[in-house]
mmCIF file of C-alpha atoms and ligand atoms in Angstrom:
data_model
loop_
_atom_site.group_PDB
_atom_site.id
_atom_site.type_symbol
_atom_site.label_atom_id
_atom_site.label_comp_id
_atom_site.label_asym_id
_atom_site.label_seq_id
_atom_site.Cartn_x
_atom_site.Cartn_y
_atom_site.Cartn_z
ATOM 1 C CA UNK A 1 20.206 37.026 7.213
ATOM 2 C CA UNK A 2 20.101 39.669 9.939
ATOM 3 C CA UNK A 3 17.830 37.896 12.360
ATOM 4 C CA UNK A 4 20.009 34.805 12.265
ATOM 5 C CA UNK A 5 23.143 36.938 12.731
ATOM 6 C CA UNK A 6 21.605 38.568 15.795
ATOM 7 C CA UNK A 7 20.709 35.179 17.208
ATOM 8 C CA UNK A 8 24.216 33.832 16.608
ATOM 9 C CA UNK A 9 25.799 36.780 18.437
ATOM 10 C CA UNK A 10 23.896 36.138 21.638
ATOM 11 C CA UNK A 11 25.332 33.179 23.510
ATOM 12 C CA UNK A 12 22.073 31.705 24.631
ATOM 13 C CA UNK A 13 20.430 32.454 21.298
ATOM 14 C CA UNK A 14 23.222 30.587 19.557
ATOM 15 C CA UNK A 15 22.606 27.509 21.612
ATOM 16 C CA UNK A 16 18.882 27.695 20.879
ATOM 17 C CA UNK A 17 19.480 28.180 17.152
ATOM 18 C CA UNK A 18 21.703 25.114 16.857
ATOM 19 C CA UNK A 19 19.519 23.094 19.140
ATOM 20 C CA UNK A 20 16.508 23.911 16.922
ATOM 21 C CA UNK A 21 18.404 22.763 13.830
ATOM 22 C CA UNK A 22 19.511 19.587 15.550
ATOM 23 C CA UNK A 23 16.046 19.051 16.850
ATOM 24 C CA UNK A 24 14.556 19.213 13.345
ATOM 25 C CA UNK A 25 17.124 16.734 11.994
ATOM 26 C CA UNK A 26 16.628 14.388 14.914
ATOM 27 C CA UNK A 27 12.854 14.581 14.611
ATOM 28 C CA UNK A 28 12.998 13.990 10.870
ATOM 29 C CA UNK A 29 15.192 10.912 11.411
ATOM 30 C CA UNK A 30 12.795 9.652 14.070
ATOM 31 C CA UNK A 31 9.843 10.117 11.741
ATOM 32 C CA UNK A 32 11.531 8.356 8.805
ATOM 33 C CA UNK A 33 12.410 5.511 11.159
ATOM 34 C CA UNK A 34 8.799 5.363 12.342
ATOM 35 C CA UNK A 35 7.632 4.919 8.733
ATOM 36 C CA UNK A 36 10.207 2.165 8.170
ATOM 37 C CA UNK A 37 9.229 0.478 11.463
ATOM 38 C CA UNK A 38 5.477 0.581 10.763
ATOM 39 C CA UNK A 39 4.778 2.803 13.763
ATOM 40 C CA UNK A 40 2.137 4.634 11.726
ATOM 41 C CA UNK A 41 -1.539 3.689 11.792
ATOM 42 C CA UNK A 42 -4.228 4.669 9.321
ATOM 43 C CA UNK A 43 -7.562 5.725 10.812
ATOM 44 C CA UNK A 44 -10.633 5.865 8.573
ATOM 45 C CA UNK A 45 -13.385 8.468 8.726
ATOM 46 C CA UNK A 46 -16.549 7.473 6.852
ATOM 47 C CA UNK A 47 -18.149 9.957 4.437
ATOM 48 C CA UNK A 48 -21.928 9.554 4.282
ATOM 49 C CA UNK A 49 -24.897 10.404 2.106
ATOM 50 C CA UNK A 50 -26.337 13.231 4.240
ATOM 51 C CA UNK A 51 -29.956 12.264 3.607
ATOM 52 C CA UNK A 52 -29.635 8.612 4.666
ATOM 53 C CA UNK A 53 -26.439 8.358 6.696
ATOM 54 C CA UNK A 54 -25.271 5.586 4.385
ATOM 55 C CA UNK A 55 -21.499 5.247 4.108
ATOM 56 C CA UNK A 56 -20.265 6.195 0.649
ATOM 57 C CA UNK A 57 -16.580 6.180 1.300
ATOM 58 C CA UNK A 58 -13.830 6.542 3.866
ATOM 59 C CA UNK A 59 -10.947 8.986 4.216
ATOM 60 C CA UNK A 60 -7.592 7.669 5.386
ATOM 61 C CA UNK A 61 -6.090 9.843 8.152
ATOM 62 C CA UNK A 62 -2.630 9.042 9.445
ATOM 63 C CA UNK A 63 -1.698 8.658 13.126
ATOM 64 C CA UNK A 64 1.694 7.963 14.690
ATOM 65 C CA UNK A 65 1.746 5.411 17.459
ATOM 66 C CA UNK A 66 4.832 6.894 19.118
ATOM 67 C CA UNK A 67 6.585 4.479 21.484
ATOM 68 C CA UNK A 68 7.078 7.183 24.154
ATOM 69 C CA UNK A 69 4.529 9.906 23.384
ATOM 70 C CA UNK A 70 1.503 7.761 22.585
ATOM 71 C CA UNK A 71 -0.881 8.256 19.672
ATOM 72 C CA UNK A 72 -0.067 11.453 17.756
ATOM 73 C CA UNK A 73 -2.335 13.171 15.237
ATOM 74 C CA UNK A 74 -0.983 14.579 11.958
ATOM 75 C CA UNK A 75 -1.022 18.090 13.453
ATOM 76 C CA UNK A 76 2.024 17.042 15.488
ATOM 77 C CA UNK A 77 4.207 15.786 12.641
ATOM 78 C CA UNK A 78 2.814 16.407 9.143
ATOM 79 C CA UNK A 79 4.339 19.918 8.785
ATOM 80 C CA UNK A 80 7.772 18.588 9.721
ATOM 81 C CA UNK A 81 7.246 15.719 7.265
ATOM 82 C CA UNK A 82 6.338 18.183 4.520
ATOM 83 C CA UNK A 83 9.271 20.532 5.211
ATOM 84 C CA UNK A 84 11.849 17.738 5.311
ATOM 85 C CA UNK A 85 10.463 15.617 2.492
ATOM 86 C CA UNK A 86 9.756 12.715 4.847
ATOM 87 C CA UNK A 87 6.135 13.057 3.733
ATOM 88 C CA UNK A 88 7.044 11.309 0.461
ATOM 89 C CA UNK A 89 7.755 7.866 1.982
ATOM 90 C CA UNK A 90 5.149 8.544 4.679
ATOM 91 C CA UNK A 91 2.472 9.284 2.075
ATOM 92 C CA UNK A 92 3.322 6.157 0.089
ATOM 93 C CA UNK A 93 3.090 4.139 3.312
ATOM 94 C CA UNK A 94 -0.362 5.570 4.068
ATOM 95 C CA UNK A 95 -1.618 4.936 0.532
ATOM 96 C CA UNK A 96 -0.383 1.329 0.631
ATOM 97 C CA UNK A 97 -1.845 0.621 4.089
ATOM 98 C CA UNK A 98 -5.184 2.243 3.225
ATOM 99 C CA UNK A 99 -5.519 0.422 -0.115
ATOM 100 C CA UNK A 100 -4.634 -2.890 1.507
ATOM 101 C CA UNK A 101 -7.258 -2.443 4.253
ATOM 102 C CA UNK A 102 -9.953 -1.286 1.819
ATOM 103 C CA UNK A 103 -9.168 -4.130 -0.591
ATOM 104 C CA UNK A 104 -9.863 -6.471 2.351
ATOM 105 C CA UNK A 105 -13.334 -4.917 2.909
ATOM 106 C CA UNK A 106 -14.125 -5.376 -0.779
ATOM 107 C CA UNK A 107 -13.091 -9.019 -0.666
ATOM 108 C CA UNK A 108 -15.332 -9.604 2.379
ATOM 109 C CA UNK A 109 -18.556 -7.925 1.269
ATOM 110 C CA UNK A 110 -19.720 -7.491 -2.328
ATOM 111 C CA UNK A 111 -21.646 -4.353 -1.248
ATOM 112 C CA UNK A 112 -18.391 -2.712 -0.205
ATOM 113 C CA UNK A 113 -17.190 -2.722 -3.798
ATOM 114 C CA UNK A 114 -18.912 0.632 -4.332
ATOM 115 C CA UNK A 115 -17.085 2.254 -1.398
ATOM 116 C CA UNK A 116 -14.655 5.011 -2.275
ATOM 117 C CA UNK A 117 -11.325 5.433 -0.536
ATOM 118 C CA UNK A 118 -9.856 8.941 -0.122
ATOM 119 C CA UNK A 119 -6.199 9.533 0.649
ATOM 120 C CA UNK A 120 -4.535 12.907 1.251
ATOM 121 C CA UNK A 121 -1.641 13.877 -1.026
ATOM 122 C CA UNK A 122 0.764 16.538 0.191
ATOM 123 C CA UNK A 123 2.196 19.247 -2.105
ATOM 124 C CA UNK A 124 5.634 17.566 -1.902
ATOM 125 C CA UNK A 125 4.173 14.288 -3.134
ATOM 126 C CA UNK A 126 2.435 16.027 -6.026
ATOM 127 C CA UNK A 127 5.792 17.569 -6.959
ATOM 128 C CA UNK A 128 7.519 14.160 -7.284
ATOM 129 C CA UNK A 129 8.344 13.173 -10.846
ATOM 130 C CA UNK A 130 7.504 9.524 -10.058
ATOM 131 C CA UNK A 131 4.170 10.201 -8.332
ATOM 132 C CA UNK A 132 2.110 8.400 -10.964
ATOM 133 C CA UNK A 133 4.353 5.316 -11.045
ATOM 134 C CA UNK A 134 4.313 5.143 -7.237
ATOM 135 C CA UNK A 135 0.508 5.271 -7.109
ATOM 136 C CA UNK A 136 0.167 2.732 -9.924
ATOM 137 C CA UNK A 137 2.593 0.327 -8.243
ATOM 138 C CA UNK A 138 0.652 0.515 -4.958
ATOM 139 C CA UNK A 139 -2.662 -0.139 -6.721
ATOM 140 C CA UNK A 140 -1.172 -3.154 -8.475
ATOM 141 C CA UNK A 141 0.411 -4.454 -5.281
ATOM 142 C CA UNK A 142 -2.766 -4.136 -3.168
ATOM 143 C CA UNK A 143 -5.350 -4.934 -5.849
ATOM 144 C CA UNK A 144 -7.376 -1.827 -4.982
ATOM 145 C CA UNK A 145 -9.088 -0.474 -8.132
ATOM 146 C CA UNK A 146 -8.051 2.952 -9.414
ATOM 147 C CA UNK A 147 -11.664 3.939 -10.088
ATOM 148 C CA UNK A 148 -12.579 3.692 -6.402
ATOM 149 C CA UNK A 149 -9.658 5.861 -5.275
ATOM 150 C CA UNK A 150 -9.858 9.605 -4.597
ATOM 151 C CA UNK A 151 -6.687 11.590 -3.991
ATOM 152 C CA UNK A 152 -7.143 14.835 -2.048
ATOM 153 C CA UNK A 153 -4.908 17.736 -2.968
ATOM 154 C CA UNK A 154 -4.734 21.096 -1.244
ATOM 155 C CA UNK A 155 -5.655 24.465 -2.675
ATOM 156 C CA UNK A 156 -1.988 25.488 -2.632
ATOM 157 C CA UNK A 157 -1.292 22.841 -5.291
ATOM 158 C CA UNK A 158 -3.879 24.251 -7.668
ATOM 159 C CA UNK A 159 -2.992 27.892 -7.026
ATOM 160 C CA UNK A 160 -0.137 27.989 -9.516
ATOM 161 C CA UNK A 161 0.117 24.607 -11.130
ATOM 162 C CA UNK A 162 3.088 24.138 -13.427
ATOM 163 C CA UNK A 163 2.637 22.069 -16.608
ATOM 164 C CA UNK A 164 4.420 19.069 -15.056
ATOM 165 C CA UNK A 165 2.021 19.056 -12.112
ATOM 166 C CA UNK A 166 -0.979 19.327 -14.415
ATOM 167 C CA UNK A 167 0.431 16.453 -16.484
ATOM 168 C CA UNK A 168 0.784 14.253 -13.410
ATOM 169 C CA UNK A 169 -2.739 15.052 -12.232
ATOM 170 C CA UNK A 170 -4.082 14.275 -15.703
ATOM 171 C CA UNK A 171 -2.203 10.983 -15.724
ATOM 172 C CA UNK A 172 -3.814 10.060 -12.378
ATOM 173 C CA UNK A 173 -7.216 11.015 -13.793
ATOM 174 C CA UNK A 174 -6.513 8.871 -16.873
ATOM 175 C CA UNK A 175 -5.909 5.894 -14.566
ATOM 176 C CA UNK A 176 -9.470 6.406 -13.315
ATOM 177 C CA UNK A 177 -8.534 8.084 -10.023
ATOM 178 C CA UNK A 178 -10.709 11.019 -8.885
ATOM 179 C CA UNK A 179 -9.107 14.194 -7.578
ATOM 180 C CA UNK A 180 -10.578 16.293 -4.787
ATOM 181 C CA UNK A 181 -9.621 19.761 -3.586
ATOM 182 C CA UNK A 182 -9.412 19.548 0.214
ATOM 183 C CA UNK A 183 -10.223 22.401 2.622
ATOM 184 C CA UNK A 184 -11.816 24.269 -0.271
ATOM 185 C CA UNK A 185 -12.509 27.942 0.354
ATOM 186 C CA UNK A 186 -9.590 28.582 2.686
ATOM 187 C CA UNK A 187 -7.050 29.385 -0.008
ATOM 188 C CA UNK A 188 -7.235 31.434 -3.135
ATOM 189 C CA UNK A 189 -8.122 28.983 -5.868
ATOM 190 C CA UNK A 190 -8.580 30.963 -9.040
ATOM 191 C CA UNK A 191 -11.634 29.587 -10.772
ATOM 192 C CA UNK A 192 -9.771 29.537 -14.068
ATOM 193 C CA UNK A 193 -7.234 27.104 -12.604
ATOM 194 C CA UNK A 194 -9.942 24.972 -11.098
ATOM 195 C CA UNK A 195 -11.524 24.504 -14.524
ATOM 196 C CA UNK A 196 -8.217 23.655 -16.147
ATOM 197 C CA UNK A 197 -7.435 20.837 -13.727
ATOM 198 C CA UNK A 198 -8.896 17.322 -13.748
ATOM 199 C CA UNK A 199 -10.543 17.887 -10.370
ATOM 200 C CA UNK A 200 -14.051 16.482 -9.776
ATOM 201 C CA UNK A 201 -14.643 16.868 -6.022
ATOM 202 C CA UNK A 202 -14.653 19.984 -3.799
ATOM 203 C CA UNK A 203 -14.452 19.492 -0.037
ATOM 204 C CA UNK A 204 -15.913 22.492 1.813
ATOM 205 C CA UNK A 205 -13.573 23.337 4.667
ATOM 206 C CA UNK A 206 -14.763 22.635 8.190
ATOM 207 C CA UNK A 207 -14.426 26.313 9.190
ATOM 208 C CA UNK A 208 -17.393 27.196 6.942
ATOM 209 C CA UNK A 209 -19.486 24.197 7.948
ATOM 210 C CA UNK A 210 -18.973 25.096 11.621
ATOM 211 C CA UNK A 211 -20.566 28.517 11.105
ATOM 212 C CA UNK A 212 -23.304 27.425 8.720
ATOM 213 C CA UNK A 213 -26.201 27.740 11.191
ATOM 214 C CA UNK A 214 -25.446 31.159 12.681
ATOM 215 C CA UNK A 215 -22.843 32.967 10.580
ATOM 216 C CA UNK A 216 -24.241 34.480 7.378
ATOM 217 C CA UNK A 217 -20.828 34.688 5.708
ATOM 218 C CA UNK A 218 -19.927 31.069 6.417
ATOM 219 C CA UNK A 219 -23.337 30.055 5.133
ATOM 220 C CA UNK A 220 -22.806 32.049 1.934
ATOM 221 C CA UNK A 221 -19.468 30.368 1.321
ATOM 222 C CA UNK A 222 -21.077 26.934 1.683
ATOM 223 C CA UNK A 223 -23.840 27.935 -0.729
ATOM 224 C CA UNK A 224 -21.325 29.362 -3.178
ATOM 225 C CA UNK A 225 -19.273 26.140 -3.176
ATOM 226 C CA UNK A 226 -22.399 24.017 -3.701
ATOM 227 C CA UNK A 227 -23.362 26.228 -6.667
ATOM 228 C CA UNK A 228 -19.826 26.112 -8.013
ATOM 229 C CA UNK A 229 -19.987 22.336 -7.830
ATOM 230 C CA UNK A 230 -23.225 22.361 -9.807
ATOM 231 C CA UNK A 231 -21.823 24.740 -12.420
ATOM 232 C CA UNK A 232 -18.603 22.741 -12.851
ATOM 233 C CA UNK A 233 -20.316 19.350 -12.451
ATOM 234 C CA UNK A 234 -18.223 18.519 -9.432
ATOM 235 C CA UNK A 235 -19.235 16.595 -6.330
ATOM 236 C CA UNK A 236 -19.317 18.719 -3.176
ATOM 237 C CA UNK A 237 -18.419 17.098 0.155
ATOM 238 C CA UNK A 238 -18.874 18.979 3.442
ATOM 239 C CA UNK A 239 -16.247 18.446 6.146
ATOM 240 C CA UNK A 240 -16.503 18.737 9.907
ATOM 241 C CA UNK A 241 -20.268 18.289 10.430
ATOM 242 C CA UNK A 242 -20.804 18.177 14.185
ATOM 243 C CA UNK A 243 -24.538 18.860 14.626
ATOM 244 C CA UNK A 244 -27.853 17.785 13.067
ATOM 245 C CA UNK A 245 -28.557 21.481 12.259
ATOM 246 C CA UNK A 246 -25.417 21.667 10.153
ATOM 247 C CA UNK A 247 -26.346 18.470 8.323
ATOM 248 C CA UNK A 248 -29.890 19.781 7.696
ATOM 249 C CA UNK A 249 -28.617 23.133 6.384
ATOM 250 C CA UNK A 250 -26.279 21.334 3.979
ATOM 251 C CA UNK A 251 -29.068 19.059 2.738
ATOM 252 C CA UNK A 252 -31.255 22.163 2.132
ATOM 253 C CA UNK A 253 -28.460 23.657 0.037
ATOM 254 C CA UNK A 254 -28.239 20.540 -2.082
ATOM 255 C CA UNK A 255 -24.992 19.180 -0.660
ATOM 256 C CA UNK A 256 -25.256 15.401 -0.803
ATOM 257 C CA UNK A 257 -22.228 14.022 0.990
ATOM 258 C CA UNK A 258 -20.515 14.896 4.240
ATOM 259 C CA UNK A 259 -18.105 13.869 6.951
ATOM 260 C CA UNK A 260 -17.929 14.824 10.575
ATOM 261 C CA UNK A 261 -18.062 13.770 14.199
ATOM 262 C CA UNK A 262 -21.886 13.943 14.069
ATOM 263 C CA UNK A 263 -21.768 10.853 11.839
ATOM 264 C CA UNK A 264 -18.430 9.210 12.582
ATOM 265 C CA UNK A 265 -15.085 10.106 14.086
ATOM 266 C CA UNK A 266 -11.949 8.786 12.395
ATOM 267 C CA UNK A 267 -11.913 5.107 13.395
ATOM 268 C CA UNK A 268 -8.991 2.753 14.015
ATOM 269 C CA UNK A 269 -8.875 -0.109 11.465
ATOM 270 C CA UNK A 270 -10.774 -2.751 13.511
ATOM 271 C CA UNK A 271 -13.635 -0.317 14.245
ATOM 272 C CA UNK A 272 -13.756 0.865 10.634
ATOM 273 C CA UNK A 273 -13.977 -2.766 9.541
ATOM 274 C CA UNK A 274 -16.819 -3.396 12.023
ATOM 275 C CA UNK A 275 -18.797 -0.346 10.835
ATOM 276 C CA UNK A 276 -18.392 -1.365 7.208
ATOM 277 C CA UNK A 277 -19.384 -4.959 7.937
ATOM 278 C CA UNK A 278 -22.482 -3.689 9.737
ATOM 279 C CA UNK A 279 -23.584 -1.574 6.774
ATOM 280 C CA UNK A 280 -22.957 -4.208 4.163
ATOM 281 C CA UNK A 281 -24.055 -7.353 5.986
ATOM 282 C CA UNK A 282 -27.690 -6.388 5.208
ATOM 283 C CA UNK A 283 -26.865 -6.400 1.504
ATOM 284 C CA UNK A 284 -25.325 -9.865 1.573
ATOM 285 C CA UNK A 285 -27.965 -12.564 1.197
ATOM 286 C CA UNK A 286 -30.931 -10.183 0.946
HETATM 287 P P1 C2E B 1 -8.173 16.865 6.299
HETATM 288 O O1 C2E B 1 -7.702 16.002 5.203
HETATM 289 O O2 C2E B 1 -8.971 18.057 5.955
HETATM 290 O O3 C2E B 1 -8.954 15.895 7.286
HETATM 291 C C1 C2E B 1 -10.024 16.282 8.091
HETATM 292 C C2 C2E B 1 -9.582 16.537 9.519
HETATM 293 O O4 C2E B 1 -10.702 17.023 10.257
HETATM 294 C C3 C2E B 1 -9.130 15.287 10.256
HETATM 295 O O5 C2E B 1 -8.162 15.694 11.229
HETATM 296 C C4 C2E B 1 -10.405 14.844 10.965
HETATM 297 O O6 C2E B 1 -10.157 14.066 12.123
HETATM 298 C C5 C2E B 1 -10.982 16.173 11.339
HETATM 299 N N1 C2E B 1 -12.436 16.127 11.487
HETATM 300 C C6 C2E B 1 -13.317 15.369 10.789
HETATM 301 N N2 C2E B 1 -14.575 15.609 11.175
HETATM 302 C C7 C2E B 1 -14.504 16.555 12.141
HETATM 303 C C8 C2E B 1 -15.489 17.225 12.950
HETATM 304 O O7 C2E B 1 -16.690 17.002 12.862
HETATM 305 N N3 C2E B 1 -15.021 18.150 13.832
HETATM 306 C C9 C2E B 1 -13.698 18.422 13.977
HETATM 307 N N4 C2E B 1 -13.364 19.329 14.876
HETATM 308 N N5 C2E B 1 -12.749 17.812 13.230
HETATM 309 C C10 C2E B 1 -13.147 16.894 12.322
HETATM 310 P P2 C2E B 1 -6.781 14.926 11.390
HETATM 311 O O8 C2E B 1 -6.974 13.457 11.238
HETATM 312 O O9 C2E B 1 -6.142 15.460 12.621
HETATM 313 O O10 C2E B 1 -5.963 15.404 10.123
HETATM 314 C C11 C2E B 1 -5.633 16.756 9.969
HETATM 315 C C12 C2E B 1 -5.039 17.020 8.611
HETATM 316 O O11 C2E B 1 -3.792 16.343 8.478
HETATM 317 C C13 C2E B 1 -5.881 16.502 7.460
HETATM 318 O O12 C2E B 1 -6.930 17.392 7.185
HETATM 319 C C14 C2E B 1 -4.858 16.427 6.356
HETATM 320 O O13 C2E B 1 -4.653 17.700 5.798
HETATM 321 C C15 C2E B 1 -3.615 16.026 7.129
HETATM 322 N N6 C2E B 1 -3.416 14.575 6.969
HETATM 323 C C16 C2E B 1 -3.983 13.538 7.616
HETATM 324 N N7 C2E B 1 -3.524 12.353 7.154
HETATM 325 C C17 C2E B 1 -2.650 12.659 6.156
HETATM 326 C C18 C2E B 1 -1.838 11.870 5.271
HETATM 327 O O14 C2E B 1 -1.847 10.624 5.274
HETATM 328 N N8 C2E B 1 -1.057 12.553 4.386
HETATM 329 C C19 C2E B 1 -1.051 13.918 4.332
HETATM 330 N N9 C2E B 1 -0.243 14.525 3.431
HETATM 331 N N10 C2E B 1 -1.797 14.689 5.139
HETATM 332 C C20 C2E B 1 -2.587 14.062 6.036
HETATM 333 MG MG1 MG B 2 -8.534 15.368 3.522
HETATM 334 MG MG1 MG B 3 -10.184 18.608 4.654
HETATM 335 MG MG1 MG B 4 -8.967 20.100 6.913
#
């Protein structure tokens, strides 16, 4: 490759090239070690019924409690995890931790039994031959029921699904798991593919929700996704709601469920537990 050759010829460039390679390997090793050492933490962002603010579910969002760098968001390590394959053990760790926590909420409050748990699945995870067995084993181990679990896949997964991928997604659906397309609208999902896959939830990407009040195009995309959801009998969830105007516009369009800082930020486990207890304590004994 010419660019690489040019870099190798320059002395300083050579050093930088090798140092970048080393850096990636070292960072991958550090990340895999972090998974093994339980340095990861799962935060939970509630998803609410827009009309009432009632919590319908929570999405698990990974954080890395780095011993030197502090709390890191997925933006700082998830791409590296995906490129190196470290996302496979990382993703299993997140699923296990999230199911365990949510199983605890269910055991505490009968009302919490209706809560859904969403967990993000990366393209690399979806490509694993043993994906279904891994998910099943974690559900068995934690006692979290398959029919309360949603797995979020990205548009890139559904763009050109091979038969093996479709088979795995169908097997997850057959277990009772729901599948959502995350960040919907940002990629190029062909509608024909969407119909062929066992997907039942579309999550409107935050970029469209952000512009809903004052950008006609963003508004049209939101409307189009809501209509698509109606036509395909899929649930539509809006992401990244930050203002009451955005929530109101989504309600007007017929979008029932949403997530965003206006309602709740992603919460560390003790705060998520407190919020869930607060909602469901009214149900107990009434
Ligand atoms: P996502 O799955 O689309 O998650 C939503 C992201 O938007 C989260 O960022 C959340 O904190 C943020 N968010 C939610 N509401 C608002 C809002 O009102 N305003 C703004 N500005 N942001 C909002 P986070 O936690 O940094 O995660 C970023 C992405 O990293 C996720 O996007 C997901 O694609 C990925 N990710 C997170 N956890 C995991 C994981 O366990 N596995 C995999 N494979 N990916 C993950
Ligand atoms: Mg997501
Ligand atoms: Mg999303
Ligand atoms: Mg997103």
